[in-house]
Structure formats: structure tokens, C-alpha cells
Coordinates of C-alpha atoms in Angstrom, one line a residue:
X1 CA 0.0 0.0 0.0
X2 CA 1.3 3.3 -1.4
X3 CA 0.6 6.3 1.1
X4 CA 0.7 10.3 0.5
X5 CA -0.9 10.8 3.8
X6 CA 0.7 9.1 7.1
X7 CA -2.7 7.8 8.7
X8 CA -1.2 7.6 12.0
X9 CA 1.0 10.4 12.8
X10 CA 1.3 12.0 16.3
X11 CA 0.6 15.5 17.6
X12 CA 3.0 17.9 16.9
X13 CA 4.7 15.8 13.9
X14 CA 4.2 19.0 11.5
X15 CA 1.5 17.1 9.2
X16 CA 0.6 17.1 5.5
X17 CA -2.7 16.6 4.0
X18 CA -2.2 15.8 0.4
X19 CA 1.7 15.6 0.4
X20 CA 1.9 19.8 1.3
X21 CA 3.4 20.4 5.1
X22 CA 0.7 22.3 6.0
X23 CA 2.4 24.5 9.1
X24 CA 3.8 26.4 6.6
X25 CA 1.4 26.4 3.8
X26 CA 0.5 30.0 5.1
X27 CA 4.0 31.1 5.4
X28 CA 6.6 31.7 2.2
X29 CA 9.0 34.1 3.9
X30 CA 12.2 32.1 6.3
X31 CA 10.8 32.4 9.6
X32 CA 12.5 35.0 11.8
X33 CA 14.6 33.1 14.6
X34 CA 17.9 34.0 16.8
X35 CA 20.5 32.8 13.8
X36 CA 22.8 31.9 17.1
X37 CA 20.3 29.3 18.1
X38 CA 18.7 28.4 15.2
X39 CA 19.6 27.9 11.4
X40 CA 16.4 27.7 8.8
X41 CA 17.5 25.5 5.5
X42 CA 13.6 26.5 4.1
X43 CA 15.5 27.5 0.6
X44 CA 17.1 24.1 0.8
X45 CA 15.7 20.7 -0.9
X46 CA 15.3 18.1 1.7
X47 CA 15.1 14.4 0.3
X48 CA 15.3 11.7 2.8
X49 CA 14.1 8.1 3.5
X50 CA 11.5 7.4 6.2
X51 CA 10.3 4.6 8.5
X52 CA 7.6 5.0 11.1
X53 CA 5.0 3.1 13.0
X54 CA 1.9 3.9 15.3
X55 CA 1.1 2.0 18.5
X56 CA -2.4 2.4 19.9
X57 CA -3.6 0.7 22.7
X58 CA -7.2 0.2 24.5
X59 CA -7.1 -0.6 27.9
X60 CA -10.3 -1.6 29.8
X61 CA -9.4 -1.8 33.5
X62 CA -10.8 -4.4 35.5
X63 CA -10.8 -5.0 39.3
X64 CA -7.7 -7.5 38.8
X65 CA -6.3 -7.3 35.6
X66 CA -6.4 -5.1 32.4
X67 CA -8.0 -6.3 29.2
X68 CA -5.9 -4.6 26.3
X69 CA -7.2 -4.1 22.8
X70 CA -5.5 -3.3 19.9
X71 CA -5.4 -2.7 16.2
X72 CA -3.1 -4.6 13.5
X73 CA -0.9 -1.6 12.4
X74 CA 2.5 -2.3 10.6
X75 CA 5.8 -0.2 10.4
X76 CA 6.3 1.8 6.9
X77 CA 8.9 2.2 4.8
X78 CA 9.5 4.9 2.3
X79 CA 11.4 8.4 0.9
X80 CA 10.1 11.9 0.9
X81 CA 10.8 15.2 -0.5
X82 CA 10.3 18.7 1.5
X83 CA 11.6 22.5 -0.7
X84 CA 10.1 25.4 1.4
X85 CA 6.1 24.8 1.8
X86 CA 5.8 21.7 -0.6
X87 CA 6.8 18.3 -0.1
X88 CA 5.1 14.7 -0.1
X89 CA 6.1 10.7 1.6
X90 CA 5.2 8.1 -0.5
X91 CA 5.7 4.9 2.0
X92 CA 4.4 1.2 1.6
X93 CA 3.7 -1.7 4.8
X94 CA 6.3 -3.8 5.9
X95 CA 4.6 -7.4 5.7
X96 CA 7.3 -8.2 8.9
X97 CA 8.5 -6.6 12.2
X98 CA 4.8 -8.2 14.1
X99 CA 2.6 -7.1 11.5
X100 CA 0.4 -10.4 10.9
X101 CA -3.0 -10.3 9.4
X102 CA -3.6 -13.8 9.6
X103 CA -2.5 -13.8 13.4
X104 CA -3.8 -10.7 14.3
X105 CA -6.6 -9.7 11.9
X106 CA -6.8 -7.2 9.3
X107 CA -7.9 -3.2 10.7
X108 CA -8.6 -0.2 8.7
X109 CA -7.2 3.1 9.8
X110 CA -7.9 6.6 8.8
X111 CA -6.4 9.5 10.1
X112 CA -5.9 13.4 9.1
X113 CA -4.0 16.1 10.8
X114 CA -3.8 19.8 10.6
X115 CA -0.7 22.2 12.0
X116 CA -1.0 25.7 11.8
X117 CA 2.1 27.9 13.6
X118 CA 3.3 31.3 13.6
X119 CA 6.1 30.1 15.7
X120 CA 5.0 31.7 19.4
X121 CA 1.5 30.0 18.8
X122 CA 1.1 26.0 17.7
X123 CA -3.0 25.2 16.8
X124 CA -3.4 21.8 16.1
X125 CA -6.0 19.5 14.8
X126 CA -6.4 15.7 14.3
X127 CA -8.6 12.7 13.3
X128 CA -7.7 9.3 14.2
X129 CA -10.0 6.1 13.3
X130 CA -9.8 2.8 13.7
X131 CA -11.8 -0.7 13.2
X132 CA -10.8 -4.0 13.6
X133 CA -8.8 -4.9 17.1
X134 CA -7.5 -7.9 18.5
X135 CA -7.0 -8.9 22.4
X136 CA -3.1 -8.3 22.8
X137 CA -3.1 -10.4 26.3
X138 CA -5.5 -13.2 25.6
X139 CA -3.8 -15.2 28.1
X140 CA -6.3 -13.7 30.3
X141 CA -8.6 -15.4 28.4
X142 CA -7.3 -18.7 28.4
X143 CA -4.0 -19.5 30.0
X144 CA -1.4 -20.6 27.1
X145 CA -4.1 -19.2 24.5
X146 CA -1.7 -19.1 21.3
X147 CA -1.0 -22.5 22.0
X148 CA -4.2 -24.0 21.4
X149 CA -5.2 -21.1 18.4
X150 CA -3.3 -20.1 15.3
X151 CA -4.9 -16.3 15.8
X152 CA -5.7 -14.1 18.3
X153 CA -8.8 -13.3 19.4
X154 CA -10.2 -10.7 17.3
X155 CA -13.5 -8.1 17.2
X156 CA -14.3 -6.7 13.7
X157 CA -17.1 -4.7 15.3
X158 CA -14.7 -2.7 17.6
X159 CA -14.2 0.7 16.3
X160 CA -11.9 3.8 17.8
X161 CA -12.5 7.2 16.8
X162 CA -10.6 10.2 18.2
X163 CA -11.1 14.0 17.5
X164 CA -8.5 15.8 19.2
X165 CA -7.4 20.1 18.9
X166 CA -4.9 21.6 20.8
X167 CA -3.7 25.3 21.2
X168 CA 0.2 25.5 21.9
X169 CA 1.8 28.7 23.4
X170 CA 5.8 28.8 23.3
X171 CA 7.2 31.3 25.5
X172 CA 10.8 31.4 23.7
X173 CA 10.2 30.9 20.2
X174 CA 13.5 32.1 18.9
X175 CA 15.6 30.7 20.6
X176 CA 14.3 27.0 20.6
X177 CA 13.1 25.2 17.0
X178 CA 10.0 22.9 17.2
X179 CA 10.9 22.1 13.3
X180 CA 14.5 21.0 14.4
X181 CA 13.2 18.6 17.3
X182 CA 11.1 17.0 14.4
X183 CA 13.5 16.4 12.1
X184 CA 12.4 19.1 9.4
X185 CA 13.6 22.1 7.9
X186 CA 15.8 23.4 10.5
X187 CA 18.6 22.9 13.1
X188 CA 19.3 23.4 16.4
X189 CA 22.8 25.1 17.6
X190 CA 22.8 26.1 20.9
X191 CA 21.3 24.5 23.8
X192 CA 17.7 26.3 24.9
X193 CA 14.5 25.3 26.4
X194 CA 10.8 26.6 26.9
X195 CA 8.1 27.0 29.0
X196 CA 5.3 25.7 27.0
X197 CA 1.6 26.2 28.0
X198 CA -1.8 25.4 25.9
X199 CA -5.6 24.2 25.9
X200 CA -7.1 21.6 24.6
X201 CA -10.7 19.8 23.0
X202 CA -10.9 15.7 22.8
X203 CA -13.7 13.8 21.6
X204 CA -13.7 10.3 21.8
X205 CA -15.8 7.5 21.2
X206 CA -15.1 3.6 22.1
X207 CA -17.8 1.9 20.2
X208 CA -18.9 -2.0 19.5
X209 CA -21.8 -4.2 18.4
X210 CA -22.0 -6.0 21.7
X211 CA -20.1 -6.2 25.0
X212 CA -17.0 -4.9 25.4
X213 CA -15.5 -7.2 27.9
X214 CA -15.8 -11.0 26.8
X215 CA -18.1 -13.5 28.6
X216 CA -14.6 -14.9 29.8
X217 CA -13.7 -12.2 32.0
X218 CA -17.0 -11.1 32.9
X219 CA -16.3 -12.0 36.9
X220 CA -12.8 -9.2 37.1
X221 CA -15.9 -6.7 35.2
X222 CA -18.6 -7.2 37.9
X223 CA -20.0 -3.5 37.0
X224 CA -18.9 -2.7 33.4
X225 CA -19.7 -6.7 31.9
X226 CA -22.6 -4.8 29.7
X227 CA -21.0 -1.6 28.6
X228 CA -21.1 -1.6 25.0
X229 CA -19.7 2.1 24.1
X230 CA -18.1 5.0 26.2
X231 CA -18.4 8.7 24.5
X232 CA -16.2 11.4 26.0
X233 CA -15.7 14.7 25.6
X234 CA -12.6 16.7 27.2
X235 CA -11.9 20.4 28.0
X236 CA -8.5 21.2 29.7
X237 CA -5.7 23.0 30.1
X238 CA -2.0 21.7 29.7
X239 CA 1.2 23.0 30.6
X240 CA 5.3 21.9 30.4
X241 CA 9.0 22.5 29.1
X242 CA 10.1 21.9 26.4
X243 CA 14.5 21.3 26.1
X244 CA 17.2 21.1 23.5
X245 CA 20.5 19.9 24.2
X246 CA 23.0 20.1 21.7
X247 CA 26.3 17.6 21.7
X248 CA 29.5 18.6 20.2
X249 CA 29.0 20.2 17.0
X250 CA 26.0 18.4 15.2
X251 CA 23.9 15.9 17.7
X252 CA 21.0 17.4 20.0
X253 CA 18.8 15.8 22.2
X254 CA 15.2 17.1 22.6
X255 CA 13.0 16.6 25.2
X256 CA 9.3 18.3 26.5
X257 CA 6.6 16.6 28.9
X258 CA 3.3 18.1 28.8
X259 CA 1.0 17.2 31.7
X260 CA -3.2 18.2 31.5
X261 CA -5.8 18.8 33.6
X262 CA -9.5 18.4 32.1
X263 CA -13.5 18.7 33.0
X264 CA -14.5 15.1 31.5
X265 CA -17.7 14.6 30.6
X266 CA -18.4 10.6 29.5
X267 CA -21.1 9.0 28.9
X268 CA -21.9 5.4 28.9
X269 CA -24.3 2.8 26.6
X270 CA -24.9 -1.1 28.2
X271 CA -26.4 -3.4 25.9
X272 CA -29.4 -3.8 28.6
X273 CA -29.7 -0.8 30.3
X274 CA -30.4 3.0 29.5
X275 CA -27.0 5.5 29.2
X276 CA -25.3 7.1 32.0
X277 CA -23.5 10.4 32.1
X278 CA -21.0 11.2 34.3
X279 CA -19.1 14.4 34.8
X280 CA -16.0 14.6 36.6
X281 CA -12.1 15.4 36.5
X282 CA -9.7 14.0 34.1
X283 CA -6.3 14.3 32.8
X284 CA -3.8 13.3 29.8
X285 CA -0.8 14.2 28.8
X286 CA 2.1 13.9 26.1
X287 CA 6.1 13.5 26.4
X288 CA 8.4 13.1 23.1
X289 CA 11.9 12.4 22.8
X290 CA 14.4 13.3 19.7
X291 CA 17.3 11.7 19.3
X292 CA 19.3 13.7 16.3
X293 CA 22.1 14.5 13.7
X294 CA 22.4 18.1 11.6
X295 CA 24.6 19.7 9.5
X296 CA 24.1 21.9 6.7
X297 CA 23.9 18.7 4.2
X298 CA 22.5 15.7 6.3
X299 CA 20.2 15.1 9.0
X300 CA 18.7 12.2 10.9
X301 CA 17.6 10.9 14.5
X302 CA 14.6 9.1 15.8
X303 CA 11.4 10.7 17.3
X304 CA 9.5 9.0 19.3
X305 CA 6.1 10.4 21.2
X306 CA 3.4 8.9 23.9
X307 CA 0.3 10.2 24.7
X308 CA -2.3 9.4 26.8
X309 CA -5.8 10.6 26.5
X310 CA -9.0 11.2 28.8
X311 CA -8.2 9.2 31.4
X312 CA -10.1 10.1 34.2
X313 CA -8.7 10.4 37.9
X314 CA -11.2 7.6 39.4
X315 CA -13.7 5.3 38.0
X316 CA -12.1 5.5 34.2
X317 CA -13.1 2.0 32.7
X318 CA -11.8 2.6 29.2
X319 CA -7.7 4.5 28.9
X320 CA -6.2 4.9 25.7
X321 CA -2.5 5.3 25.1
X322 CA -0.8 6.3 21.5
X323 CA 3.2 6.0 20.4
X324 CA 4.7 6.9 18.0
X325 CA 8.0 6.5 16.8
X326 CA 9.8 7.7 13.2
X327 CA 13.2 7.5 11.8
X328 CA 14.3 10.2 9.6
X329 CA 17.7 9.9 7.2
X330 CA 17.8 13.0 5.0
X331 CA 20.7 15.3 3.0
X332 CA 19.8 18.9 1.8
X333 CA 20.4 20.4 -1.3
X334 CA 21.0 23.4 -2.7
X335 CA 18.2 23.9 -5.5
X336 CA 17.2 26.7 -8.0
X337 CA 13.0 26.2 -9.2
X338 CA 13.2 26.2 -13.0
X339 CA 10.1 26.3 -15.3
X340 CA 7.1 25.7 -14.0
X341 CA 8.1 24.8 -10.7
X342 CA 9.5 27.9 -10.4
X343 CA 6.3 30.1 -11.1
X344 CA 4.1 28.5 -8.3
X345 CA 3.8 31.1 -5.3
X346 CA 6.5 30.7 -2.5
X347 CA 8.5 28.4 -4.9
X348 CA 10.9 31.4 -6.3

């Protein structure tokens, strides 16, 4: 499967919709940064080869033990292109690495993102869906189960969907690079950090055609055994640091935690009872971690992210976790537009 659009990318990871980096689709000038801290290589072509993979998990806690759902997603593989606001990935599955439709079952993702910056100020918008999970500890359900079954045990009917904005305030934009700590158009030089703080909207809804929780494990469920769907709706506020540390001459580390606080309003559907609404406190929260390498011709590292998302402080049945990880090798160019490459706007 050929991809233009990365279906499962994480918050923050500067996002394209149709192969176009859309957090600078509105901008055609270099940014204006401290050059001391921060070099822009915007007027330089970036190509580079690309492997990522999203991990989501569904976690429905029980009074002894955790029942974890998830959906069959595979590692990519692939190059990409980025000159100033255009670019595009084209990436295809890795049939290996734990990726196993016969095992594990087949699920079909859909995801969309939107970044919009003007450096000081990050807004953020996502779309993740999913259908099609399998029981990732189905030992619970019978001790040794992969012994005695070629696949997992698998729910076609279990669907995932996640509607997520986020407002981002960056009180030292100049100084510290968001693009460099994602492995894009820019690079860090000197060490500096951030205080970072931002708001944030999450709907989420956990839906299936039945019971969540199998008839096996109904006894560790005594008071969620018939709760068929949980809708939730999240309004908080969220706050952290974000750091940059830079190691000899062309290897940084980056690092930022981002803890939230929300009002959490969930509501619950049982297969033989009316729906419950509950209203109470929640929280979630995001960390990422950059590993990388830049000089004025190549760049590289690993980024990796985890987030976790309305989990509420007491009586939270359903938790959902997503990480990301993606490798980036890339060398930049120098590149003059000719014909008609050069006459589309911010191209020149």
C-alpha cells in the first residue's frame, strides 16, 4: 500500500494533508529566529528516507487485571521530499516486524491532521479512526491461548475514533526550534529550552456491536460486563517544558513533557440498560523524545512520542495510550525552481 498521507502520525509531527506540510502552507517568507540558536535551511531541498509506525492501545481496567485491545498496524517504509512549503512521503507496509493479518486480523485506519504555527503560537487539529482490534493479552482469556489457536482473538465490530485540537503557546520561540526537534527544515545550535503552555478539545468515542468485555472475563468486570460504548468529551488545560540539548557540534537531544488537567464529561451505553452520564475530572498528557544529527547537508535521528488521552482520575473503565516512533535519514540540497516549478507562489 502506497501512502501520500501518514494515517497515523502523532501530535506535533508537522502534518501534511495531500503531500503539502501544512504548518507552513501560510508562510513563504524564512521564519524570523535567533541565527545563534537556530539555522532555517527552508531555501534548501530536503530528500530523505523514512520509516515510522503507530502503536495504539485500549485498555479496559478491571478489578484484577487489564484487558488490552489493539489494532493490527505495521511499520512503513519509504522516501520523501520537502523544498520550502511543498513536499510529499510516499511509504508502503512492511509485511514483517509483528505485523500479521492472519495472526492478528486485518484493521482499517484513517487519520488526518492539521498544523498551523506562527512560531509563538502551535493550533493543532487531528482525526484518528480505527476498526478492527485484536486482544493483545489473551492469556487472560485462556491461560497458554496461542497454544491452542493459530490467531488471536479478534473483534471486527470494535471501532476507535478520536477528535483531538490543541492550542500550543511557546514562550521562547526564537531561541528553541519545534521544526528542528522533528526532524524538518531546521537545526538546532545552541542548547535552549521553553516553558510551553496550551488548551485543549478531545472527543472520543469507544464503540462495538456487543459487550466490550468477553463473557470470559466477565467476573474481574462485575459492574462494566454490559457496557457496549463509552463517548467522552474533554476540555483542559495543559502545561510543560520543552529542552534542547546540543552535543559537540552536530547531535542534539530534545526533550518536552506536557501534563493536562481536564473537566470530562463521559457518557456510557450497556447493551441492557439506558445510558449514563457522568461528569467529573480527568487528565492526559504527552512526552516526546528526539534523538538527532544536523549539519548543513545531512540530518537524521529518531522521534518518538506517547500520549495518553481522557483518562479520568477515578472510576475511568476505558484508557487509551498512542506511540509513535519515526526514523528520519535526510541530505539537503542546494536547488534553484526552474520552469514551471518555479512560477508556483513561495517556490521562487
Amino acid at each position: 500500500m502506497i501512502c501520500l498521507v501518514n494515517p497515523t502520525t502523532a501530535y506535533g509531527q508537522g502534518l501534511r494533508l495531500l503531500g503539502i506540510p501544512l504548518d507552513t502552507l501560510l508562510r513563504t517568507k524564512i521564519p524570523r529566529v535567533n541565527s545563534a540558536y537556530i539555522t532555517t535551511y527552508y531555501g534548501r531541498l530536503h530528500l530523505y528516507l523514512i520509516s515510522d509506525r503507530q502503536d495504539y492501545t485500549l485498555r479496559l481496567r478491571g478489578l484484577n487485571h487489564s484487558l488490552l485491545y489493539k489494532p493490527n498496524l505495521a511499520w512503513t517504509l519509504g522516501i520523501g521530499f520537502d523544498y520550502k512549503w511543498a513536499g510529499t512521503e510516499l511509504t508502503i507496509k512492511l509485511p514483517w516486524l509483528g505485523y500479521n493479518t492472519v495472526q492478528k486480523g486485518k484493521t482499517k485506519p484513517f487519520g488526518i491532521s492539521l498544523n498551523l504555527n506562527n512560531r509563538r503560537l502551535w493550533i493543532a487539529g487531528q482525526y484518528q479512526f480505527y476498526r478492527g482490534f485484536y486482544v493483545a493479552n489473551p492469556d487472560l482469556l485462556e491461560p497458554d491461548w496461542l497454544a491452542h489457536h493459530s490467531m488471536y482473538p479478534y473483534r471486527n465490530d470494535l471501532k476507535s475514533q478520536t477528535l483531538a485540537s490543541h492550542v500550543q503557546y511557546l514562550f521562547n520561540p526564537l531561541r528553541i526550534s519545534i521544526p528542528a526537534s522533528l526532524l524538518q527544515r531546521e537545526g538546532q545550535r545552541q542548547a535552549a529550552g521553553s516553558w510551553v503552555i496550551g488548551s485543549f478539545l478531545t472527543y472520543q468515542r469507544i464503540h462495538a456491536d456487543s459487550a466490550l468485555v468477553p463473557l470470559a472475563m466477565q467476573a474481574d468486570f462485575p459492574t462494566e460486563s454490559s457496557i457496549q460504548g463509552v463517548n467522552s468529551l474533554a476540555l483542559g488545560v495543559d502545561g510543560g517544558y520543552m529542552q534542547t540539548i546540543v552535543l559537540g557540534k552536530y547531535y542534539f537531544i530534545n526533550m518536552s513533557l506536557r501534563p493536562g488537567l481536564s473537566l470530562l464529561v463521559t457518557k456510557t451505553t450497556f447493551t441492557n440498560q439506558s445510558p449514563l452520564t457522568h461528569l467529573g475530572l480527568g487528565w492526559q498528557g504527552l512526552a516526546s523524545l528526539t534523538l538527532g544529527y544536523s549539519t548543513t547537508r545531512y540530518y537524521g535521528g529518531i522521534y518518538a512520542s506517547a500520549a495518553l488521552t481522557n483518562r479520568a482520575f477515578r472510576d475511568g473503565f476505558v484508557h487509551t495510550e498512542t506511540d509513535y516512533i519515526r526514523l528520519v535519514a535526510g541530505k539537503r540540497l542546494r536547488y534553484r525552481p526552474k520552469g514551471l516549478i518555479k512560477k508556483l507562489p513561495g517556490l521562487q
